[in-house]
């Protein structure tokens, strides 16, 4: 079985119809591929069996999480080189590549290479999925119970783990940076600036009542209460987040002004609120229920109240019905999460009765944030693996690095949409110049 790497490179290039952009190092110590390129390390034959039984993203994800494959060299460079082959599924650009791959499989030389892959893989037994994978989910999407289970899968992995990755701010959404060259700014500074920006967009003033939907570890409500004097309610579906947030609030002496609930936005009955923030939560709502989400938030606001909806967006597709969530993200990161183009989000907020007053695209800011989180994880790797598992740490490293590149390459974006429940009088309460532009 000498030169497994050469055989695998040949197979990959036969299927792709193009040179493989990375090197391969196989379990037999053979290597193949362009010199100086990042190296995809295939540590054992189980990686091949995973790909044979689940070709594509899911097989690769299982092999990565299980440690059957690794990258020797710059992970970002490796992912960038492989992006057109692996990570662009779900975009319009990926359809021709998949069709070409399927046509390649019909060629006799490719079928012969596939038989060779079968011989390289060894025993025809599918390895069990890594324990970090979200198991098969039954029942309709986005019921109260299923949403709670999905949130628990992602967020209830240990507050100490998240503290290592997120840093002291404990904010799990895009920070707000001055410039890409501003190396003096810390992640904590940029997260504070993001929270302050949201509070200013909402026009918060002392004594107002704020609802933070998907409050995480309580950073937004803490900032709003401490710096703007509001009374706040934060809701989350994660028991671990709620416990952590309540302790932070008690330690800050703000328990009389902030309430944290384990509650779904569909269960809130004590409206109205003067303002609502929803930061990185709407991605969990789903296409089928987004209209209900928008209508519910509109109904929770006082006339004249403002909503700040901070949400990741994807590029639109020619055929929107063909959209599907990447298998790696769905099984290992955000079960049942869905992204929508920003135009659709704005349209559904308007259909719910909101007047959309401002849309700020901050895509590049998320790329910078994710690279900081990856650096934090890598700097504390052994402790992060101890607090959760090596597999879980691998999941977070891969998804955050891949997402950083996706933001940088404009495959996905993130937007802050400011909307008002404008009363019948038409008095929005917004300043004539909401923003001051540079240049």
Short mmCIF file of C-alpha atoms in Angstrom, two decimals:
data_model
loop_
_atom_site.label_atom_id
_atom_site.label_comp_id
_atom_site.label_asym_id
_atom_site.label_seq_id
_atom_site.Cartn_x
_atom_site.Cartn_y
_atom_site.Cartn_z
CA UNK A 1 0.00 0.00 0.00
CA UNK A 2 2.96 2.32 -0.61
CA UNK A 3 2.34 5.84 -1.95
CA UNK A 4 -1.22 6.14 -0.66
CA UNK A 5 -0.89 9.93 -0.97
CA UNK A 6 -0.12 9.71 -4.69
CA UNK A 7 -3.09 7.45 -5.30
CA UNK A 8 -5.40 9.74 -3.36
CA UNK A 9 -4.14 12.81 -5.21
CA UNK A 10 -4.73 11.09 -8.54
CA UNK A 11 -8.26 10.12 -7.55
CA UNK A 12 -9.09 13.63 -6.35
CA UNK A 13 -7.79 15.20 -9.54
CA UNK A 14 -9.66 12.71 -11.72
CA UNK A 15 -12.93 13.61 -10.02
CA UNK A 16 -12.29 17.36 -9.87
CA UNK A 17 -10.82 17.66 -13.33
CA UNK A 18 -8.19 20.04 -11.94
CA UNK A 19 -4.94 19.91 -9.94
CA UNK A 20 -5.37 19.48 -6.20
CA UNK A 21 -4.33 22.80 -4.58
CA UNK A 22 -2.98 21.25 -1.35
CA UNK A 23 -0.49 18.52 -0.52
CA UNK A 24 -1.59 15.18 0.90
CA UNK A 25 0.33 13.23 3.53
CA UNK A 26 -1.03 9.74 4.14
CA UNK A 27 -0.75 7.30 7.03
CA UNK A 28 2.08 5.46 5.23
CA UNK A 29 4.16 8.71 5.34
CA UNK A 30 3.89 9.18 1.59
CA UNK A 31 3.30 12.73 0.31
CA UNK A 32 2.00 14.18 -2.91
CA UNK A 33 0.98 17.56 -4.23
CA UNK A 34 2.35 21.06 -4.81
CA UNK A 35 5.51 21.81 -2.77
CA UNK A 36 5.11 24.50 -0.14
CA UNK A 37 1.32 24.25 -0.04
CA UNK A 38 -0.58 23.47 3.19
CA UNK A 39 -0.76 19.73 3.76
CA UNK A 40 -3.93 17.72 4.34
CA UNK A 41 -2.81 14.98 6.71
CA UNK A 42 -4.81 11.74 6.41
CA UNK A 43 -3.84 9.95 9.59
CA UNK A 44 -5.63 6.65 9.04
CA UNK A 45 -7.89 4.73 6.71
CA UNK A 46 -10.97 5.53 8.76
CA UNK A 47 -10.95 8.95 7.12
CA UNK A 48 -11.47 7.27 3.74
CA UNK A 49 -14.24 5.06 5.07
CA UNK A 50 -16.01 8.12 6.46
CA UNK A 51 -15.88 9.72 3.00
CA UNK A 52 -17.04 6.56 1.27
CA UNK A 53 -20.10 6.21 3.49
CA UNK A 54 -20.86 9.96 3.66
CA UNK A 55 -19.25 11.66 0.64
CA UNK A 56 -18.83 15.43 0.84
CA UNK A 57 -19.00 17.79 3.78
CA UNK A 58 -20.39 15.43 6.39
CA UNK A 59 -17.76 12.75 5.79
CA UNK A 60 -14.98 15.33 5.90
CA UNK A 61 -16.45 16.91 9.03
CA UNK A 62 -16.62 13.59 10.83
CA UNK A 63 -13.02 12.82 9.88
CA UNK A 64 -11.85 16.25 11.10
CA UNK A 65 -13.73 16.10 14.41
CA UNK A 66 -12.55 12.54 15.07
CA UNK A 67 -8.94 13.51 14.35
CA UNK A 68 -8.67 11.23 11.32
CA UNK A 69 -7.55 14.20 9.23
CA UNK A 70 -5.66 17.37 10.12
CA UNK A 71 -3.94 20.30 8.42
CA UNK A 72 -0.19 20.84 8.62
CA UNK A 73 0.40 24.50 7.84
CA UNK A 74 -1.82 27.57 7.80
CA UNK A 75 -5.44 26.46 8.35
CA UNK A 76 -6.84 29.62 6.75
CA UNK A 77 -4.73 29.13 3.62
CA UNK A 78 -5.77 25.48 3.38
CA UNK A 79 -9.46 26.32 3.72
CA UNK A 80 -9.16 29.14 1.22
CA UNK A 81 -7.54 26.83 -1.34
CA UNK A 82 -10.21 24.19 -0.76
CA UNK A 83 -13.14 26.61 -0.56
CA UNK A 84 -14.22 26.18 -4.15
CA UNK A 85 -14.22 22.41 -3.73
CA UNK A 86 -15.79 22.01 -0.28
CA UNK A 87 -17.13 25.08 1.48
CA UNK A 88 -19.23 26.80 -1.20
CA UNK A 89 -22.09 24.34 -1.16
CA UNK A 90 -25.35 26.21 -0.94
CA UNK A 91 -24.14 29.02 -3.22
CA UNK A 92 -24.95 29.45 -6.88
CA UNK A 93 -21.27 28.96 -7.76
CA UNK A 94 -21.22 25.43 -6.39
CA UNK A 95 -23.82 23.90 -8.70
CA UNK A 96 -21.57 23.61 -11.80
CA UNK A 97 -18.80 22.07 -9.67
CA UNK A 98 -21.12 19.40 -8.31
CA UNK A 99 -22.47 18.66 -11.77
CA UNK A 100 -18.93 18.34 -13.13
CA UNK A 101 -18.03 15.96 -10.30
CA UNK A 102 -21.04 13.79 -11.06
CA UNK A 103 -20.12 13.68 -14.75
CA UNK A 104 -16.58 12.72 -13.78
CA UNK A 105 -17.86 9.73 -11.82
CA UNK A 106 -19.30 8.32 -15.06
CA UNK A 107 -15.86 8.14 -16.71
CA UNK A 108 -14.22 4.68 -16.70
CA UNK A 109 -10.88 5.98 -15.35
CA UNK A 110 -12.65 7.64 -12.43
CA UNK A 111 -14.61 4.49 -11.63
CA UNK A 112 -11.31 2.62 -11.62
CA UNK A 113 -9.85 5.20 -9.24
CA UNK A 114 -12.89 4.82 -7.00
CA UNK A 115 -12.31 1.07 -6.84
CA UNK A 116 -8.74 1.81 -5.80
CA UNK A 117 -10.07 4.09 -3.06
CA UNK A 118 -12.19 1.20 -1.82
CA UNK A 119 -9.11 -0.96 -1.61
CA UNK A 120 -7.18 1.76 0.22
CA UNK A 121 -10.00 2.28 2.74
CA UNK A 122 -9.75 -1.22 4.13
CA UNK A 123 -12.59 -2.91 6.03
CA UNK A 124 -15.97 -1.84 4.61
CA UNK A 125 -17.42 -0.83 7.98
CA UNK A 126 -18.58 2.76 8.57
CA UNK A 127 -16.98 4.29 11.67
CA UNK A 128 -19.40 5.62 14.27
CA UNK A 129 -19.97 9.40 14.09
CA UNK A 130 -18.05 11.44 16.68
CA UNK A 131 -19.96 12.01 19.91
CA UNK A 132 -20.00 15.78 19.25
CA UNK A 133 -22.45 15.33 16.37
CA UNK A 134 -26.07 16.36 16.89
CA UNK A 135 -28.07 13.17 16.50
CA UNK A 136 -31.08 12.63 14.30
CA UNK A 137 -33.84 15.08 15.13
CA UNK A 138 -37.49 14.18 14.77
CA UNK A 139 -40.61 16.25 14.39
CA UNK A 140 -41.24 19.61 12.72
CA UNK A 141 -38.61 22.31 12.74
CA UNK A 142 -38.63 25.14 15.30
CA UNK A 143 -41.08 23.84 17.84
CA UNK A 144 -40.42 25.19 21.34
CA UNK A 145 -38.84 21.91 22.46
CA UNK A 146 -36.73 21.34 19.35
CA UNK A 147 -35.41 24.92 19.40
CA UNK A 148 -34.45 24.53 23.05
CA UNK A 149 -32.58 21.31 22.25
CA UNK A 150 -30.77 22.95 19.32
CA UNK A 151 -29.70 25.91 21.45
CA UNK A 152 -28.54 23.59 24.22
CA UNK A 153 -26.37 21.63 21.74
CA UNK A 154 -24.46 24.77 20.82
CA UNK A 155 -24.39 26.84 23.98
CA UNK A 156 -24.47 24.36 26.86
CA UNK A 157 -20.91 23.16 26.33
CA UNK A 158 -19.45 24.97 29.32
CA UNK A 159 -19.24 28.63 30.23
CA UNK A 160 -15.54 28.26 31.02
CA UNK A 161 -14.91 27.05 27.46
CA UNK A 162 -16.68 30.07 26.01
CA UNK A 163 -14.74 32.38 28.34
CA UNK A 164 -11.50 31.08 26.80
CA UNK A 165 -12.75 31.72 23.26
CA UNK A 166 -14.71 34.96 23.70
CA UNK A 167 -12.53 36.66 26.26
CA UNK A 168 -13.70 38.90 29.14
CA UNK A 169 -16.55 40.51 27.18
CA UNK A 170 -18.44 37.19 26.85
CA UNK A 171 -20.10 38.50 23.70
CA UNK A 172 -20.76 35.87 21.04
CA UNK A 173 -21.48 38.09 18.05
CA UNK A 174 -19.62 40.40 15.71
CA UNK A 175 -17.51 43.09 17.40
CA UNK A 176 -17.25 46.63 16.01
CA UNK A 177 -13.74 47.69 15.03
CA UNK A 178 -12.31 51.09 14.19
CA UNK A 179 -10.18 50.03 11.22
CA UNK A 180 -8.69 46.76 10.09
CA UNK A 181 -5.25 48.21 10.82
CA UNK A 182 -6.14 49.24 14.38
CA UNK A 183 -4.07 46.62 16.14
CA UNK A 184 -4.18 48.54 19.42
CA UNK A 185 -7.87 47.83 19.93
CA UNK A 186 -8.60 44.73 21.98
CA UNK A 187 -11.45 42.33 21.34
CA UNK A 188 -13.05 43.51 24.57
CA UNK A 189 -12.85 47.16 23.43
CA UNK A 190 -14.44 46.30 20.09
CA UNK A 191 -17.25 44.33 21.75
CA UNK A 192 -17.93 47.22 24.13
CA UNK A 193 -18.09 49.57 21.15
CA UNK A 194 -20.57 47.22 19.43
CA UNK A 195 -22.87 47.15 22.47
CA UNK A 196 -22.61 50.92 22.79
CA UNK A 197 -23.44 51.35 19.10
CA UNK A 198 -26.59 49.24 19.50
CA UNK A 199 -27.69 51.20 22.55
CA UNK A 200 -27.23 54.49 20.69
CA UNK A 201 -29.09 53.20 17.63
CA UNK A 202 -31.96 52.20 19.92
CA UNK A 203 -31.90 55.68 21.46
CA UNK A 204 -31.91 54.25 24.99
CA UNK A 205 -32.52 56.65 27.85
CA UNK A 206 -32.79 56.25 31.59
CA UNK A 207 -35.89 54.49 32.84
CA UNK A 208 -36.77 52.82 29.52
CA UNK A 209 -37.58 49.12 29.33
CA UNK A 210 -35.37 46.99 27.06
CA UNK A 211 -35.90 43.41 25.87
CA UNK A 212 -32.80 41.53 24.68
CA UNK A 213 -33.85 38.48 22.67
CA UNK A 214 -31.20 35.77 22.87
CA UNK A 215 -29.29 37.53 25.64
CA UNK A 216 -26.38 35.09 25.83
CA UNK A 217 -24.28 35.64 28.92
CA UNK A 218 -25.94 38.98 29.69
CA UNK A 219 -23.43 41.43 28.21
CA UNK A 220 -25.96 43.57 26.33
CA UNK A 221 -28.37 44.02 29.23
CA UNK A 222 -25.48 44.73 31.61
CA UNK A 223 -24.09 47.44 29.32
CA UNK A 224 -27.49 49.00 28.69
CA UNK A 225 -28.41 49.10 32.39
CA UNK A 226 -25.02 50.32 33.58
CA UNK A 227 -24.32 52.92 30.88
CA UNK A 228 -27.82 54.04 29.83
CA UNK A 229 -29.90 53.49 32.96
CA UNK A 230 -32.52 51.19 31.44
CA UNK A 231 -34.45 48.37 33.05
CA UNK A 232 -33.87 45.22 31.06
CA UNK A 233 -35.20 41.73 30.45
CA UNK A 234 -32.89 39.21 28.78
CA UNK A 235 -34.18 35.88 27.45
CA UNK A 236 -32.25 32.77 26.45
CA UNK A 237 -33.02 29.08 25.95
CA UNK A 238 -29.71 28.04 27.51
CA UNK A 239 -29.77 27.17 31.21
CA UNK A 240 -25.99 27.58 31.43
CA UNK A 241 -26.07 31.03 29.88
CA UNK A 242 -28.86 32.14 32.19
CA UNK A 243 -27.01 31.00 35.32
CA UNK A 244 -23.84 32.77 34.22
CA UNK A 245 -25.68 35.98 33.31
CA UNK A 246 -27.54 36.10 36.63
CA UNK A 247 -24.28 35.79 38.56
CA UNK A 248 -22.68 38.59 36.54
CA UNK A 249 -25.68 40.81 37.16
CA UNK A 250 -25.70 40.09 40.89
CA UNK A 251 -21.95 40.76 41.10
CA UNK A 252 -22.52 44.10 39.34
CA UNK A 253 -25.25 45.07 41.82
CA UNK A 254 -27.85 45.35 39.07
CA UNK A 255 -30.23 42.54 40.02
CA UNK A 256 -32.97 45.08 40.78
CA UNK A 257 -32.81 46.41 37.19
CA UNK A 258 -32.14 43.31 35.09
CA UNK A 259 -34.10 40.07 34.83
CA UNK A 260 -32.80 37.00 33.02
CA UNK A 261 -35.31 34.39 31.91
CA UNK A 262 -35.06 30.99 30.27
CA UNK A 263 -37.85 31.76 27.85
CA UNK A 264 -38.71 31.71 24.16
CA UNK A 265 -39.68 34.99 22.52
CA UNK A 266 -43.03 33.38 21.66
CA UNK A 267 -43.81 33.02 25.38
CA UNK A 268 -43.43 36.68 26.45
CA UNK A 269 -46.66 38.16 27.80
CA UNK A 270 -45.54 41.24 29.78
CA UNK A 271 -45.17 43.75 26.95
CA UNK A 272 -44.77 46.54 25.98
CA UNK A 273 -41.09 47.41 25.76
CA UNK A 274 -39.51 50.68 24.70
CA UNK A 275 -36.79 48.91 22.71
CA UNK A 276 -35.77 45.43 21.60
CA UNK A 277 -32.32 44.15 20.70
CA UNK A 278 -31.91 40.84 18.88
CA UNK A 279 -28.20 40.18 18.38
CA UNK A 280 -27.20 37.00 16.57
CA UNK A 281 -30.42 35.22 17.51
CA UNK A 282 -32.58 35.47 14.38
CA UNK A 283 -30.41 32.92 12.55
CA UNK A 284 -32.05 30.30 14.77
CA UNK A 285 -35.62 31.30 13.87
CA UNK A 286 -35.90 29.63 10.46
CA UNK A 287 -37.57 30.64 7.21
CA UNK A 288 -40.94 29.16 8.06
CA UNK A 289 -41.28 31.13 11.30
CA UNK A 290 -39.54 34.40 10.45
CA UNK A 291 -42.78 36.21 9.73
CA UNK A 292 -44.08 35.07 13.13
CA UNK A 293 -40.84 36.27 14.76
CA UNK A 294 -41.08 39.71 13.15
CA UNK A 295 -44.76 40.06 14.03
CA UNK A 296 -44.14 38.96 17.62
CA UNK A 297 -41.39 41.56 18.15
CA UNK A 298 -43.53 44.27 16.56
CA UNK A 299 -46.32 43.44 19.00
CA UNK A 300 -43.96 43.58 22.00
CA UNK A 301 -42.91 47.17 21.27
CA UNK A 302 -44.62 50.39 22.27
CA UNK A 303 -45.65 52.66 19.38
CA UNK A 304 -42.48 54.56 18.53
CA UNK A 305 -40.30 51.78 19.96
CA UNK A 306 -37.21 50.63 18.10
CA UNK A 307 -35.85 47.18 17.15
CA UNK A 308 -32.19 46.51 16.41
CA UNK A 309 -31.91 43.21 14.54
CA UNK A 310 -28.27 42.08 14.20
CA UNK A 311 -28.25 39.07 11.86
CA UNK A 312 -25.94 37.04 9.62
CA UNK A 313 -27.06 36.95 5.98
CA UNK A 314 -26.19 34.78 3.00
CA UNK A 315 -26.01 35.67 -0.66
CA UNK A 316 -29.28 35.21 -2.57
CA UNK A 317 -29.73 32.21 -4.87
CA UNK A 318 -31.31 32.08 -8.31
CA UNK A 319 -33.54 29.32 -6.94
CA UNK A 320 -34.23 30.08 -3.28
CA UNK A 321 -35.99 26.75 -2.84
CA UNK A 322 -32.65 25.01 -3.42
CA UNK A 323 -31.13 26.53 -0.27
CA UNK A 324 -29.88 24.09 2.32
CA UNK A 325 -27.75 24.42 5.41
CA UNK A 326 -24.21 23.03 5.19
CA UNK A 327 -24.16 19.58 6.76
CA UNK A 328 -21.15 20.37 8.94
CA UNK A 329 -22.87 23.46 10.40
CA UNK A 330 -26.16 21.62 10.88
CA UNK A 331 -24.71 18.53 12.57
CA UNK A 332 -21.92 20.07 14.63
CA UNK A 333 -22.46 23.80 15.12
CA UNK A 334 -25.97 25.28 14.81
CA UNK A 335 -28.59 22.53 14.44
CA UNK A 336 -31.63 23.78 12.48
CA UNK A 337 -30.08 27.20 11.92
CA UNK A 338 -30.94 28.97 8.66
CA UNK A 339 -29.64 32.07 6.91
CA UNK A 340 -31.56 34.45 4.67
CA UNK A 341 -30.52 37.25 2.30
CA UNK A 342 -30.71 40.68 3.95
CA UNK A 343 -33.34 41.82 1.45
CA UNK A 344 -35.69 39.09 2.57
CA UNK A 345 -35.13 40.01 6.23
CA UNK A 346 -35.90 43.68 5.56
CA UNK A 347 -38.99 42.73 3.57
CA UNK A 348 -40.38 40.52 6.33
CA UNK A 349 -39.79 43.17 8.98
CA UNK A 350 -41.70 45.65 6.82
CA UNK A 351 -44.50 43.15 6.23
CA UNK A 352 -44.81 42.80 10.01
CA UNK A 353 -45.48 46.54 10.30
CA UNK A 354 -42.00 47.92 10.99
CA UNK A 355 -40.56 50.96 9.29
CA UNK A 356 -36.97 50.05 8.44
CA UNK A 357 -34.81 53.12 9.01
CA UNK A 358 -31.25 51.93 8.63
CA UNK A 359 -29.26 48.92 7.43
CA UNK A 360 -25.56 48.82 8.27
CA UNK A 361 -23.44 46.06 6.73
CA UNK A 362 -20.52 45.13 8.98
CA UNK A 363 -19.27 42.00 7.22
CA UNK A 364 -15.56 42.76 7.55
CA UNK A 365 -15.97 43.31 11.30
CA UNK A 366 -17.08 39.70 11.78
CA UNK A 367 -14.05 38.36 9.94
CA UNK A 368 -11.79 40.29 12.32
CA UNK A 369 -13.78 39.05 15.31
CA UNK A 370 -13.62 35.41 14.26
CA UNK A 371 -9.88 35.53 13.75
CA UNK A 372 -9.54 36.85 17.32
CA UNK A 373 -11.69 33.98 18.62
CA UNK A 374 -9.63 31.41 16.70
CA UNK A 375 -6.44 32.91 18.14
CA UNK A 376 -7.91 32.68 21.65
CA UNK A 377 -8.84 29.04 21.12
CA UNK A 378 -5.44 28.13 19.73
CA UNK A 379 -3.65 29.94 22.56
CA UNK A 380 -5.63 27.93 25.15
CA UNK A 381 -5.98 24.69 23.18
CA UNK A 382 -5.13 22.18 25.89
CA UNK A 383 -7.42 23.80 28.43
CA UNK A 384 -10.26 24.17 25.90
CA UNK A 385 -10.01 20.47 25.02
CA UNK A 386 -9.99 19.56 28.71
CA UNK A 387 -13.08 21.67 29.44
CA UNK A 388 -15.12 20.10 26.63
CA UNK A 389 -13.44 17.52 24.38
CA UNK A 390 -10.76 17.51 21.72
CA UNK A 391 -13.50 16.92 19.16
CA UNK A 392 -15.54 19.91 20.34
CA UNK A 393 -12.46 22.15 20.22
CA UNK A 394 -11.81 20.90 16.67
CA UNK A 395 -15.39 21.79 15.69
CA UNK A 396 -15.03 25.34 16.96
CA UNK A 397 -11.62 25.87 15.34
CA UNK A 398 -12.79 24.66 11.94
CA UNK A 399 -16.12 26.47 11.87
CA UNK A 400 -14.74 29.79 13.12
CA UNK A 401 -11.81 29.75 10.68
CA UNK A 402 -14.05 28.77 7.75
CA UNK A 403 -16.58 31.45 8.69
CA UNK A 404 -13.85 34.11 8.92
CA UNK A 405 -12.92 33.33 5.32
CA UNK A 406 -16.57 33.29 4.24
CA UNK A 407 -17.04 36.81 5.62
CA UNK A 408 -13.81 37.99 4.01
CA UNK A 409 -14.80 36.56 0.62
CA UNK A 410 -18.37 37.92 0.74
CA UNK A 411 -19.98 34.48 0.82
CA UNK A 412 -21.90 35.60 3.91
CA UNK A 413 -22.43 38.95 5.61
CA UNK A 414 -23.85 40.45 8.77
CA UNK A 415 -26.16 43.43 9.06
CA UNK A 416 -27.67 45.65 11.74
CA UNK A 417 -31.22 46.51 10.74
CA UNK A 418 -32.79 49.35 12.74
CA UNK A 419 -36.58 49.40 12.55
CA UNK A 420 -39.31 51.41 14.28
CA UNK A 421 -42.86 50.60 15.22
CA UNK A 422 -43.88 53.95 13.77
CA UNK A 423 -47.27 55.16 15.09
CA UNK A 424 -50.14 56.26 12.87
CA UNK A 425 -49.07 59.89 13.27
CA UNK A 426 -45.88 59.08 11.35
CA UNK A 427 -43.64 60.50 14.08
CA UNK A 428 -40.78 58.00 14.06
CA UNK A 429 -38.71 59.77 16.70
CA UNK A 430 -35.61 59.32 14.52
CA UNK A 431 -33.12 62.16 14.01
CA UNK A 432 -32.97 63.71 10.54
CA UNK A 433 -29.35 62.53 10.21
CA UNK A 434 -29.00 59.21 11.92
CA UNK A 435 -25.43 58.65 10.70
CA UNK A 436 -22.46 60.79 9.87
CA UNK A 437 -20.53 59.41 6.90
CA UNK A 438 -16.81 59.83 6.36
CA UNK A 439 -15.37 61.26 3.15
#
